[in-house]
Coordinates of C-alpha atoms and ligand atoms in Angstrom, one line a residue:
M1 CA -75.8 -74.9 -11.8
N2 CA -74.8 -78.4 -11.2
V3 CA -71.2 -79.0 -9.5
P4 CA -70.8 -82.7 -8.8
L5 CA -68.0 -83.4 -6.2
L6 CA -66.3 -85.1 -9.0
D7 CA -66.9 -85.3 -12.6
L8 CA -65.1 -88.4 -14.3
V9 CA -67.1 -88.2 -17.7
A10 CA -65.5 -84.6 -18.0
Q11 CA -62.2 -86.1 -17.7
Y12 CA -63.1 -89.2 -20.3
D13 CA -64.5 -87.0 -23.0
A14 CA -61.3 -85.0 -22.9
I15 CA -58.9 -87.8 -23.2
K16 CA -61.0 -90.5 -24.7
G17 CA -58.8 -90.2 -28.2
E18 CA -55.8 -91.3 -26.4
V19 CA -57.0 -94.1 -23.7
L20 CA -59.5 -95.7 -26.2
P21 CA -56.8 -96.9 -28.7
A22 CA -54.5 -98.1 -25.7
V23 CA -57.5 -100.0 -24.3
Q24 CA -58.2 -101.7 -27.9
A25 CA -54.2 -102.8 -28.3
V26 CA -54.6 -104.6 -25.3
I27 CA -57.8 -106.3 -26.2
E28 CA -56.3 -107.2 -29.7
S29 CA -53.3 -108.6 -28.1
Q30 CA -55.5 -110.7 -25.7
Q31 CA -52.8 -110.3 -23.4
F32 CA -55.0 -109.6 -20.4
V33 CA -52.9 -110.6 -17.3
M34 CA -49.4 -109.3 -16.6
G35 CA -49.0 -108.2 -20.1
P36 CA -46.3 -105.3 -21.1
A37 CA -48.0 -102.6 -20.2
V38 CA -47.7 -103.6 -16.5
S39 CA -44.0 -103.5 -16.2
R40 CA -44.2 -100.2 -18.6
L41 CA -46.3 -98.6 -15.9
E42 CA -44.0 -100.1 -12.8
T43 CA -41.0 -98.7 -14.5
A44 CA -43.2 -94.9 -14.8
L45 CA -44.4 -95.1 -11.5
A46 CA -41.4 -95.8 -9.8
Q47 CA -39.4 -93.2 -11.7
L48 CA -42.2 -90.8 -10.5
A49 CA -41.8 -91.6 -7.2
R50 CA -37.9 -91.9 -7.7
A51 CA -37.6 -95.2 -6.4
K52 CA -35.8 -98.4 -8.1
H53 CA -38.7 -100.5 -8.5
G54 CA -42.6 -100.8 -8.8
I55 CA -44.8 -103.7 -8.4
A56 CA -48.2 -103.7 -9.5
C57 CA -50.9 -105.0 -7.7
A58 CA -54.8 -105.1 -7.4
S59 CA -55.8 -102.4 -5.4
G60 CA -54.5 -99.7 -3.2
T61 CA -55.7 -101.8 -0.2
D62 CA -53.5 -104.7 -1.5
A63 CA -50.6 -101.9 -2.0
L64 CA -50.7 -101.7 1.8
L65 CA -51.3 -105.0 2.8
L66 CA -48.5 -106.8 0.8
P67 CA -45.8 -104.8 2.3
L68 CA -47.6 -105.4 5.7
K69 CA -47.1 -109.0 5.1
A70 CA -43.5 -109.1 4.1
L71 CA -43.0 -107.9 7.7
G72 CA -44.0 -110.9 9.0
L73 CA -46.2 -109.7 11.9
K74 CA -47.0 -111.8 14.9
P75 CA -49.9 -111.2 17.4
G76 CA -49.5 -108.5 19.2
D77 CA -47.1 -106.5 16.8
E78 CA -48.1 -102.9 16.5
V79 CA -48.0 -100.5 14.0
I80 CA -48.2 -96.9 14.5
T81 CA -50.7 -94.9 12.1
T82 CA -53.5 -92.2 12.2
P83 CA -57.5 -92.8 12.6
F84 CA -58.2 -89.8 10.6
T85 CA -57.8 -92.0 7.0
F86 CA -59.8 -94.1 5.1
F87 CA -60.6 -97.5 6.5
A88 CA -58.0 -99.3 4.7
T89 CA -54.9 -97.7 6.2
A90 CA -56.0 -99.9 9.6
G91 CA -57.7 -102.4 8.4
T92 CA -54.5 -103.9 6.1
I93 CA -52.7 -103.6 9.5
H94 CA -55.3 -105.7 11.0
N95 CA -55.2 -108.3 7.9
A96 CA -51.8 -108.5 8.0
G97 CA -52.0 -109.9 11.7
G98 CA -51.0 -106.8 13.5
T99 CA -52.6 -104.2 16.0
P100 CA -53.1 -100.7 14.5
V101 CA -52.0 -98.0 17.1
F102 CA -53.4 -94.8 16.7
V103 CA -51.9 -91.7 17.1
D104 CA -53.9 -88.2 16.7
I105 CA -53.3 -86.0 13.7
E106 CA -51.8 -82.2 13.8
P107 CA -55.0 -79.9 12.9
D108 CA -53.7 -77.7 10.4
T109 CA -52.4 -80.7 7.8
F110 CA -54.9 -83.4 9.0
N111 CA -51.5 -85.6 9.1
I112 CA -50.3 -87.5 11.8
D113 CA -48.6 -85.7 14.4
P114 CA -44.9 -86.9 14.5
A115 CA -44.4 -86.3 18.5
G116 CA -47.4 -88.6 19.1
V117 CA -45.6 -91.2 16.9
E118 CA -42.5 -91.1 19.2
A119 CA -44.6 -91.5 22.2
A120 CA -46.4 -94.6 21.0
I121 CA -43.2 -96.6 20.1
T122 CA -43.2 -99.8 22.3
R123 CA -41.3 -102.6 22.4
R124 CA -43.9 -104.5 20.0
T125 CA -43.7 -101.7 17.4
R126 CA -42.7 -102.9 14.0
A127 CA -43.9 -100.3 11.6
I128 CA -44.8 -96.6 11.1
M129 CA -47.4 -95.9 8.6
P130 CA -48.1 -92.2 7.8
V131 CA -50.8 -91.4 5.1
H132 CA -50.5 -88.2 3.0
L133 CA -54.0 -86.9 3.6
Y134 CA -55.7 -85.4 1.0
G135 CA -52.6 -84.8 -1.2
Q136 CA -50.6 -83.0 1.6
M137 CA -47.6 -85.2 2.6
A138 CA -46.7 -85.6 6.1
A139 CA -44.0 -84.1 8.0
M140 CA -41.7 -87.1 6.3
E141 CA -38.1 -85.6 7.7
R142 CA -39.5 -86.1 11.4
L143 CA -40.8 -89.3 11.0
D144 CA -37.9 -90.1 9.2
A145 CA -35.8 -89.3 11.7
I146 CA -37.6 -91.2 14.4
A147 CA -38.0 -94.1 12.5
R148 CA -34.3 -94.5 12.0
T149 CA -33.6 -93.5 15.5
H150 CA -35.7 -96.7 16.9
G151 CA -34.9 -98.9 13.7
L152 CA -38.3 -98.9 12.1
P153 CA -39.9 -99.1 8.6
I154 CA -41.9 -96.7 7.2
I155 CA -44.8 -97.9 4.9
E156 CA -46.3 -94.4 3.3
D157 CA -49.9 -94.7 2.6
A158 CA -49.5 -92.4 -0.8
A159 CA -53.1 -93.4 -2.2
Q160 CA -53.9 -89.5 -2.0
A161 CA -51.2 -88.3 -2.8
I162 CA -49.2 -89.2 -6.2
G163 CA -46.7 -86.7 -7.3
A164 CA -46.9 -84.7 -4.3
R165 CA -44.2 -83.3 -3.2
R166 CA -42.5 -81.6 0.5
R167 CA -39.2 -79.6 0.5
I168 CA -36.9 -81.3 2.9
G169 CA -33.0 -79.7 3.6
G170 CA -33.6 -78.0 0.5
Q171 CA -34.4 -80.2 -1.9
W172 CA -37.6 -81.6 -3.3
R173 CA -38.7 -85.2 -2.3
V174 CA -41.9 -86.7 -3.6
A175 CA -44.6 -89.2 -2.1
G176 CA -43.3 -92.5 -1.9
E177 CA -39.6 -91.7 -2.2
M178 CA -38.7 -92.0 1.9
G179 CA -40.5 -95.1 2.7
W180 CA -39.4 -98.3 3.0
A181 CA -42.3 -99.1 1.0
S182 CA -44.9 -97.0 -0.5
G183 CA -48.7 -97.8 -1.8
F184 CA -50.3 -96.3 -4.5
S185 CA -54.2 -96.3 -5.7
F186 CA -56.0 -96.3 -8.7
F187 CA -59.1 -96.1 -7.6
P188 CA -61.4 -94.3 -10.6
S189 CA -61.8 -91.2 -8.0
K190 CA -58.1 -91.0 -7.0
N191 CA -56.0 -88.4 -8.9
L192 CA -54.3 -91.0 -11.1
G193 CA -57.2 -93.1 -11.8
G194 CA -58.2 -96.4 -13.7
W195 CA -61.2 -97.8 -14.9
G196 CA -61.8 -100.2 -12.3
D197 CA -59.5 -101.2 -8.8
G198 CA -55.9 -101.0 -9.1
G199 CA -52.8 -100.4 -6.8
L200 CA -48.7 -100.3 -7.2
I201 CA -46.2 -100.1 -4.6
V202 CA -42.8 -98.6 -4.9
T203 CA -39.6 -99.4 -2.8
S204 CA -36.1 -99.0 -3.4
D205 CA -35.3 -102.2 -1.2
D206 CA -34.4 -105.2 -3.9
A207 CA -35.0 -107.7 -1.6
L208 CA -38.8 -106.7 -0.7
A209 CA -39.2 -105.8 -4.3
A210 CA -38.5 -109.3 -5.0
R211 CA -40.7 -110.8 -2.0
L212 CA -43.6 -108.3 -3.4
S213 CA -43.3 -109.6 -6.9
K214 CA -43.9 -113.1 -5.6
L215 CA -46.6 -112.4 -2.9
R216 CA -49.1 -110.9 -5.5
L217 CA -48.7 -114.1 -7.7
H218 CA -49.4 -116.8 -5.1
G219 CA -45.6 -116.6 -3.5
G220 CA -43.7 -118.0 -6.5
A221 CA -41.4 -116.4 -8.8
K222 CA -41.4 -119.7 -10.6
Q223 CA -45.1 -120.7 -12.0
Y224 CA -46.4 -124.0 -9.8
Y225 CA -43.3 -123.7 -7.0
H226 CA -43.8 -121.9 -3.9
D227 CA -41.3 -120.5 -1.4
E228 CA -44.5 -118.9 0.7
V229 CA -47.9 -118.3 0.5
G230 CA -49.0 -115.3 -1.3
T231 CA -52.2 -114.1 -3.0
N232 CA -53.5 -113.2 -6.2
S233 CA -53.3 -109.5 -6.7
R234 CA -52.1 -108.5 -10.0
L235 CA -53.1 -105.1 -12.0
D236 CA -55.2 -105.8 -15.5
T237 CA -53.3 -105.2 -18.3
L238 CA -56.2 -103.1 -19.4
Q239 CA -55.8 -101.4 -16.1
A240 CA -51.9 -100.9 -16.8
A241 CA -52.8 -99.4 -20.7
V242 CA -55.1 -96.8 -19.1
L243 CA -53.0 -95.5 -16.4
L244 CA -50.1 -95.4 -19.1
A245 CA -52.1 -93.3 -21.2
K246 CA -53.6 -90.9 -18.6
L247 CA -50.0 -90.3 -17.0
P248 CA -48.8 -87.7 -19.2
H249 CA -52.0 -85.5 -17.8
L250 CA -50.8 -86.2 -14.2
S251 CA -48.9 -83.0 -13.3
A252 CA -51.1 -80.6 -15.5
W253 CA -54.3 -82.3 -13.5
S254 CA -52.6 -81.7 -10.1
A255 CA -51.8 -78.1 -11.1
K256 CA -55.4 -77.3 -12.3
R257 CA -56.1 -78.7 -8.9
R258 CA -54.0 -76.2 -7.0
E259 CA -55.1 -73.4 -9.0
H260 CA -58.8 -74.0 -7.9
A261 CA -57.6 -74.8 -4.5
D262 CA -55.9 -71.3 -4.6
Y263 CA -58.8 -69.6 -5.9
Y264 CA -61.2 -71.0 -3.4
T265 CA -59.0 -69.9 -0.8
R266 CA -58.7 -66.4 -1.8
A267 CA -62.1 -66.4 -1.8
F268 CA -63.1 -68.1 1.4
A269 CA -60.4 -65.2 3.1
V270 CA -63.7 -63.1 2.8
T271 CA -66.7 -65.3 3.9
P272 CA -69.4 -63.7 6.0
G273 CA -70.4 -65.5 8.9
G274 CA -67.5 -64.1 11.1
R275 CA -64.1 -65.7 11.3
G276 CA -63.5 -69.1 11.3
A277 CA -66.9 -69.5 9.8
L278 CA -65.5 -71.7 7.2
R279 CA -61.6 -72.1 7.0
P280 CA -60.0 -73.3 4.2
P281 CA -57.2 -75.8 4.1
P282 CA -53.9 -74.4 5.5
V283 CA -50.9 -75.9 3.4
D284 CA -47.4 -76.3 5.0
P285 CA -45.0 -74.2 3.5
A286 CA -42.9 -77.1 2.8
N287 CA -45.6 -78.9 1.0
E288 CA -46.6 -78.9 -3.0
H289 CA -50.2 -80.0 -2.4
I290 CA -52.1 -81.9 -4.9
Y291 CA -55.4 -81.5 -3.7
H292 CA -56.9 -85.1 -4.1
Q293 CA -59.5 -83.1 -1.6
Y294 CA -60.0 -79.4 -1.0
T295 CA -61.3 -80.0 2.4
V296 CA -62.3 -76.9 4.6
R297 CA -63.3 -76.6 8.1
A298 CA -67.1 -75.7 8.5
E299 CA -69.4 -74.6 11.3
R300 CA -72.4 -76.0 11.3
R301 CA -70.9 -78.6 8.7
D302 CA -73.9 -80.6 8.1
E303 CA -76.2 -78.1 7.5
L304 CA -74.4 -76.3 5.0
Q305 CA -73.7 -79.8 3.2
A306 CA -77.5 -80.1 3.1
H307 CA -77.7 -76.4 1.7
L308 CA -75.3 -77.4 -1.1
K309 CA -77.1 -80.3 -1.9
A310 CA -80.1 -78.8 -2.2
Q311 CA -78.6 -75.9 -4.9
G312 CA -77.0 -79.3 -6.9
I313 CA -73.6 -78.9 -5.7
G314 CA -71.6 -82.3 -4.5
S315 CA -69.4 -82.5 -1.3
A316 CA -68.2 -85.2 1.1
I317 CA -67.5 -86.0 4.8
Y318 CA -63.8 -87.5 4.6
Y319 CA -64.3 -89.1 7.1
P320 CA -67.5 -88.8 9.3
L321 CA -65.9 -91.5 12.2
P322 CA -62.1 -91.7 12.9
L323 CA -60.8 -95.4 13.0
H324 CA -60.4 -95.4 16.9
L325 CA -63.9 -95.5 17.6
Q326 CA -64.8 -97.7 14.4
P327 CA -67.3 -100.5 15.8
C328 CA -64.6 -103.1 14.4
F329 CA -61.7 -102.0 16.5
K330 CA -63.8 -101.6 19.9
H331 CA -61.6 -104.4 21.1
L332 CA -58.4 -102.1 20.9
G333 CA -60.3 -99.9 24.1
Y334 CA -60.1 -96.7 22.7
Q335 CA -62.2 -94.1 23.9
A336 CA -64.2 -91.1 22.5
G337 CA -62.2 -87.9 23.7
Q338 CA -58.9 -89.6 23.2
F339 CA -57.8 -88.1 19.7
P340 CA -59.3 -84.9 20.0
E341 CA -58.0 -83.7 16.9
S342 CA -59.4 -86.2 14.6
E343 CA -62.5 -86.3 16.6
R344 CA -63.0 -82.6 15.7
A345 CA -61.7 -83.0 12.0
S346 CA -64.7 -85.7 12.0
R347 CA -66.9 -83.2 13.1
E348 CA -65.6 -80.2 11.0
A349 CA -64.2 -81.4 7.7
L350 CA -66.0 -80.9 4.4
S351 CA -64.7 -81.8 0.9
L352 CA -65.5 -79.2 -1.9
P353 CA -65.4 -80.0 -5.9
V354 CA -61.6 -79.5 -7.1
Y355 CA -61.6 -82.0 -9.9
P356 CA -59.3 -80.5 -13.0
E357 CA -61.9 -80.1 -15.4
L358 CA -64.3 -77.2 -13.3
T359 CA -64.8 -74.1 -14.8
R360 CA -64.8 -70.6 -13.4
A361 CA -68.3 -70.4 -13.3
Q362 CA -68.6 -73.7 -11.4
L363 CA -66.3 -72.4 -8.6
D364 CA -67.9 -69.0 -8.6
C365 CA -71.2 -71.1 -8.0
V366 CA -69.7 -73.0 -5.0
I367 CA -68.3 -70.0 -3.3
E368 CA -71.6 -68.2 -3.7
T369 CA -73.6 -70.9 -2.3
I370 CA -71.3 -71.0 0.6
R371 CA -71.4 -67.4 1.1
G372 CA -75.0 -67.4 0.8
F373 CA -75.3 -70.0 3.7
Y374 CA -73.6 -68.0 6.2
R375 CA -74.8 -64.8 5.1
Ligands
LIG1 C1 -58.3 -95.3 -1.7 C2 -57.1 -95.3 -0.5 C3 -56.9 -96.6 -0.1 C4 -57.0 -97.9 -0.5 O1 -56.9 -98.2 -1.8 P1 -57.9 -98.8 -3.0 O2 -57.5 -98.8 -3.9 O3 -59.6 -98.6 -2.7 O4 -58.2 -100.4 -2.3 C5 -56.1 -96.5 1.1 N1 -55.4 -95.5 1.6 C6 -56.1 -94.0 1.3 C7 -55.8 -93.2 2.5 C8 -57.2 -93.8 0.2 O5 -57.8 -93.0 0.4

């Protein structure tokens, strides 16, 4: 049986009757740039993230870069983040003129360790950038307390966590709600994926929202008059129309992902090969995970992945080399062994298929193939 890591054709087949007319309407209007669907999407996603403003942009990367640019970082200014994430998290800090300062992760959630964040704060720290990895929120209440104590803004990398929630002080808080600014990605493989690149920033800071709206249009609110130097980072109207058509499905898709994840986790409680051969991802009881990825820790991980591949089952290693050890950050002076949890995660993590359209038979096939490997 074939079980790809992600099957976007299955999703397309299920919803094309809703998406294609929306795309056709944009084509017939010929308003490809900053058409009305863009501001409708901005309003809808600001509402989803319980923020005042949504500012659409060209990619999830730009959704991090633009708020970082708004900080006006000077050489030597530091932004604290995790080394166990997609490259864009730290790449944007560098490209905004800052220095990424890495802090190790908590082994259970794969998210940044708040105690490490506090210890890493210096006179040069300008912001904290947590990532809600794989769709599970970081410990925002602790990060928020640290940020407030030190007067630092939080920029949430919420690229993998659209709609994820965390219970804080008896109330649900959503990904993107608590940060000064938060970035979402609509890369096609994300839980809410466009038909190309796209991103969106949410913020409840009026001044920041106005600034970001300009930064994505070459720094001018009025065409041909430029208050500062920005760039071209707009979301295509076509992408906004696709995303608006998909948005009503998002919470059901996330629920399906959770259902699949729970099914795996129950099955893997009795995996052969001894305790710990394959460890399902622990969920912080405060969190409602949206399972952008279902990521296990596996003994003999690379052999397991080859075995799955040979049986037609897709999987992926997110991420094989933590960012503090990337050649491009050599000048920062980090050493192997410095962030043992991130390094261990990069050796053990394996993401399995968890997309909403998976069938029970496909899930059973993944489970049986893994059991066969360890038996
Ligand atoms: C996908 C992703 C990004 C960047 O998004 P793009 O839309 O691909 O530019 C940033 N951070 C994380 C954690 C991501 O997963």
